[in-house]
PDB file of C-alpha atoms in Angstrom:
ATOM      1  CA  MET A  24       0.000   0.000   0.000  1.00 68.00           C
ATOM      2  CA  GLU A  25       1.184   3.503  -0.751  1.00 85.00           C
ATOM      3  CA  LEU A  26       1.604   6.245   1.808  1.00 89.00           C
ATOM      4  CA  PRO A  27      -1.696   7.986   2.646  1.00 91.00           C
ATOM      5  CA  VAL A  28      -0.193  11.342   1.626  1.00 95.00           C
ATOM      6  CA  MET A  29       0.477   9.892  -1.835  1.00 96.00           C
ATOM      7  CA  THR A  30      -3.079   8.528  -2.028  1.00 95.00           C
ATOM      8  CA  VAL A  31      -4.487  12.040  -1.518  1.00 97.00           C
ATOM      9  CA  TYR A  32      -1.902  13.499  -3.915  1.00 97.00           C
ATOM     10  CA  GLN A  33      -2.880  11.041  -6.658  1.00 97.00           C
ATOM     11  CA  LEU A  34      -6.575  11.565  -5.996  1.00 97.00           C
ATOM     12  CA  ILE A  35      -6.262  15.346  -6.422  1.00 98.00           C
ATOM     13  CA  GLN A  36      -4.070  14.820  -9.498  1.00 97.00           C
ATOM     14  CA  SER A  37      -6.741  12.580 -11.045  1.00 97.00           C
ATOM     15  CA  LEU A  38      -9.382  15.301 -10.645  1.00 96.00           C
ATOM     16  CA  HIS A  39      -7.602  17.464 -13.266  1.00 96.00           C
ATOM     17  CA  TYR A  40      -8.404  20.849 -11.771  1.00 96.00           C
ATOM     18  CA  GLY A  41      -7.443  23.495 -14.322  1.00 96.00           C
ATOM     19  CA  TRP A  42      -6.707  26.040 -11.604  1.00 97.00           C
ATOM     20  CA  ILE A  43      -3.889  23.960 -10.066  1.00 98.00           C
ATOM     21  CA  ASP A  44      -0.632  24.973 -11.715  1.00 97.00           C
ATOM     22  CA  GLN A  45       1.643  22.853  -9.502  1.00 97.00           C
ATOM     23  CA  LEU A  46       0.787  19.964  -7.180  1.00 98.00           C
ATOM     24  CA  TYR A  47       3.409  18.748  -4.714  1.00 98.00           C
ATOM     25  CA  SER A  48       3.529  16.110  -2.010  1.00 97.00           C
ATOM     26  CA  MET A  49       5.528  16.335   1.202  1.00 95.00           C
ATOM     27  CA  LYS A  50       7.443  19.542   0.283  1.00 96.00           C
ATOM     28  CA  ILE A  51       7.781  22.233  -2.326  1.00 96.00           C
ATOM     29  CA  PRO A  52      11.012  21.423  -4.150  1.00 96.00           C
ATOM     30  CA  PRO A  53      13.889  23.882  -4.415  1.00 96.00           C
ATOM     31  CA  GLY A  54      13.635  25.892  -7.595  1.00 94.00           C
ATOM     32  CA  ALA A  55       9.826  25.799  -7.688  1.00 94.00           C
ATOM     33  CA  ASP A  56       8.187  29.074  -8.701  1.00 92.00           C
ATOM     34  CA  THR A  57       6.930  30.474  -5.405  1.00 90.00           C
ATOM     35  CA  SER A  58       6.608  34.056  -6.647  1.00 91.00           C
ATOM     36  CA  GLY A  59       2.823  34.021  -6.557  1.00 93.00           C
ATOM     37  CA  LYS A  60       2.408  33.668 -10.320  1.00 94.00           C
ATOM     38  CA  GLN A  61       1.103  30.102  -9.988  1.00 95.00           C
ATOM     39  CA  THR A  62      -1.451  28.337  -7.827  1.00 97.00           C
ATOM     40  CA  ILE A  63       0.403  25.697  -5.830  1.00 97.00           C
ATOM     41  CA  VAL A  64      -1.200  22.876  -3.853  1.00 98.00           C
ATOM     42  CA  LEU A  65       0.924  21.122  -1.236  1.00 98.00           C
ATOM     43  CA  ILE A  66      -0.157  17.807   0.324  1.00 98.00           C
ATOM     44  CA  THR A  67       1.548  16.802   3.596  1.00 97.00           C
ATOM     45  CA  SER A  68       1.035  14.237   6.320  1.00 94.00           C
ATOM     46  CA  ILE A  69       0.146  15.643   9.736  1.00 93.00           C
ATOM     47  CA  THR A  70      -0.228  12.630  12.010  1.00 81.00           C
ATOM     48  CA  GLU A  71      -0.845   8.916  11.653  1.00 81.00           C
ATOM     49  CA  PRO A  72      -1.721   7.591  15.113  1.00 66.00           C
ATOM     50  CA  LEU A  73      -2.286   3.886  15.550  1.00 72.00           C
ATOM     51  CA  GLY A  74      -5.426   2.534  17.197  1.00 74.00           C
ATOM     52  CA  GLY A  75      -7.763  -0.401  17.624  1.00 72.00           C
ATOM     53  CA  TYR A  76      -5.461  -2.108  20.106  1.00 74.00           C
ATOM     54  CA  ARG A  77      -6.273  -5.677  21.053  1.00 71.00           C
ATOM     55  CA  ASN A  78      -3.796  -7.895  22.859  1.00 71.00           C
ATOM     56  CA  ASP A  79      -1.176  -5.130  22.524  1.00 70.00           C
ATOM     57  CA  GLN A  80      -1.540  -5.174  18.711  1.00 74.00           C
ATOM     58  CA  PHE A  81      -2.828  -2.197  16.706  1.00 74.00           C
ATOM     59  CA  SER A  82      -5.371  -2.806  13.946  1.00 76.00           C
ATOM     60  CA  ASN A  83      -5.816   0.601  12.323  1.00 76.00           C
ATOM     61  CA  MET A  84      -4.194   3.912  11.589  1.00 83.00           C
ATOM     62  CA  GLN A  85      -5.886   7.316  11.409  1.00 84.00           C
ATOM     63  CA  ALA A  86      -4.236   9.080   8.457  1.00 91.00           C
ATOM     64  CA  ASN A  87      -4.450  12.873   8.810  1.00 96.00           C
ATOM     65  CA  ILE A  88      -3.410  14.779   5.691  1.00 97.00           C
ATOM     66  CA  GLN A  89      -3.111  18.544   5.244  1.00 98.00           C
ATOM     67  CA  VAL A  90      -3.945  20.303   1.982  1.00 98.00           C
ATOM     68  CA  GLN A  91      -2.511  23.796   1.495  1.00 97.00           C
ATOM     69  CA  ILE A  92      -3.464  25.971  -1.458  1.00 98.00           C
ATOM     70  CA  PHE A  93      -1.378  29.009  -2.376  1.00 96.00           C
ATOM     71  CA  TRP A  94      -3.611  30.875  -4.831  1.00 97.00           C
ATOM     72  CA  LYS A  95      -1.858  32.835  -7.564  1.00 96.00           C
ATOM     73  CA  LYS A  96      -2.135  36.573  -7.037  1.00 94.00           C
ATOM     74  CA  ASP A  97      -4.175  37.296 -10.159  1.00 93.00           C
ATOM     75  CA  THR A  98      -6.495  34.303  -9.964  1.00 94.00           C
ATOM     76  CA  GLN A  99      -9.840  34.643 -11.698  1.00 94.00           C
ATOM     77  CA  GLU A 100     -11.242  31.604  -9.908  1.00 95.00           C
ATOM     78  CA  ASN A 101     -13.997  31.738  -7.342  1.00 96.00           C
ATOM     79  CA  ILE A 102     -11.726  30.625  -4.515  1.00 96.00           C
ATOM     80  CA  PHE A 103     -14.517  29.636  -2.153  1.00 96.00           C
ATOM     81  CA  ASN A 104     -16.346  27.517  -4.738  1.00 97.00           C
ATOM     82  CA  GLU A 105     -13.162  25.738  -5.863  1.00 97.00           C
ATOM     83  CA  GLU A 106     -12.108  24.934  -2.298  1.00 97.00           C
ATOM     84  CA  VAL A 107     -15.554  23.554  -1.461  1.00 97.00           C
ATOM     85  CA  ALA A 108     -15.568  21.477  -4.678  1.00 97.00           C
ATOM     86  CA  LEU A 109     -12.165  20.009  -3.793  1.00 98.00           C
ATOM     87  CA  MET A 110     -13.273  19.187  -0.242  1.00 97.00           C
ATOM     88  CA  ASN A 111     -16.472  17.583  -1.570  1.00 97.00           C
ATOM     89  CA  ASN A 112     -14.509  15.489  -4.064  1.00 97.00           C
ATOM     90  CA  LEU A 113     -12.193  14.259  -1.309  1.00 97.00           C
ATOM     91  CA  GLU A 114     -15.189  13.378   0.869  1.00 97.00           C
ATOM     92  CA  ASN A 115     -16.706  11.491  -2.070  1.00 97.00           C
ATOM     93  CA  GLN A 116     -13.578   9.310  -1.930  1.00 95.00           C
ATOM     94  CA  ASP A 117     -14.108   8.584   1.798  1.00 95.00           C
ATOM     95  CA  TRP A 118     -11.709  11.242   3.129  1.00 97.00           C
ATOM     96  CA  LEU A 119     -13.399  13.190   5.939  1.00 96.00           C
ATOM     97  CA  VAL A 120     -12.681  16.926   6.013  1.00 97.00           C
ATOM     98  CA  SER A 121     -11.621  17.131   9.652  1.00 93.00           C
ATOM     99  CA  SER A 122     -10.632  20.790   9.849  1.00 95.00           C
ATOM    100  CA  HIS A 123     -10.721  23.951   7.774  1.00 95.00           C
ATOM    101  CA  TYR A 124      -8.876  27.125   8.649  1.00 95.00           C
ATOM    102  CA  PRO A 125      -9.804  30.631   7.512  1.00 95.00           C
ATOM    103  CA  ASN A 126      -8.085  31.814   4.372  1.00 96.00           C
ATOM    104  CA  THR A 127      -5.142  34.091   5.088  1.00 96.00           C
ATOM    105  CA  VAL A 128      -2.721  36.216   3.109  1.00 95.00           C
ATOM    106  CA  ASP A 129       0.864  34.951   2.950  1.00 88.00           C
ATOM    107  CA  PRO A 130       3.073  37.767   4.294  1.00 88.00           C
ATOM    108  CA  ASP A 131       5.929  36.986   1.907  1.00 84.00           C
ATOM    109  CA  THR A 132       4.057  36.628  -1.394  1.00 84.00           C
ATOM    110  CA  ASP A 133       0.701  38.347  -0.720  1.00 89.00           C
ATOM    111  CA  GLN A 134      -1.064  35.209  -1.961  1.00 94.00           C
ATOM    112  CA  ILE A 135      -4.368  34.085  -0.502  1.00 96.00           C
ATOM    113  CA  THR A 136      -3.768  30.740   1.172  1.00 96.00           C
ATOM    114  CA  ALA A 137      -6.168  28.018   2.238  1.00 97.00           C
ATOM    115  CA  THR A 138      -5.499  25.143   4.599  1.00 97.00           C
ATOM    116  CA  PHE A 139      -7.675  22.187   5.479  1.00 98.00           C
ATOM    117  CA  SER A 140      -7.145  18.648   6.706  1.00 97.00           C
ATOM    118  CA  VAL A 141      -8.671  15.367   5.687  1.00 97.00           C
ATOM    119  CA  SER A 142      -8.587  12.107   7.583  1.00 96.00           C
ATOM    120  CA  LYS A 143      -9.343   8.477   6.986  1.00 93.00           C
ATOM    121  CA  LYS A 144      -9.190   5.380   9.177  1.00 90.00           C
ATOM    122  CA  ILE A 145      -7.127   2.690   7.500  1.00 86.00           C
ATOM    123  CA  THR A 146      -7.662  -0.843   8.736  1.00 81.00           C
ATOM    124  CA  MET A 147      -4.559  -3.015   8.858  1.00 76.00           C
ATOM    125  CA  LYS A 148      -4.184  -6.740   9.072  1.00 70.00           C
ATOM    126  CA  LYS A 149      -1.471  -8.376  11.105  1.00 63.00           C
ATOM    127  CA  GLU A 150       0.545  -9.067   7.928  1.00 59.00           C
ATOM    128  CA  GLY A 151       0.154  -5.462   6.703  1.00 49.00           C
ATOM    129  CA  PHE A 152      -2.470  -3.666   4.648  1.00 49.00           C
TER     130      PHE A 152
END
């Protein structure tokens, strides 16, 4: 099984949003255009606590993934509608939107930024996934 962060990354990639100029997982690579001329989406893992303990053996993991959107400065998109559509599409794939933070303005680039988290319980067998 792939890392949960990569599952969310590939899910968003498969949705083919025209407003996403760059999609990254885990970190924004050196040399990426972070000037505010592109909309960048960054997918990172927040926590992955184990649970469902029986006889000192865990049986599941709660994958918590953060989605950050750095909207390009001159975006013509309806930011609210696009964010809600993305959250709805993730929920349609059984990822629960567990938190949503107010949009803010990045002090370095003056970009509007959005941050929300999704979570999913992943059941594991003794041999693995």
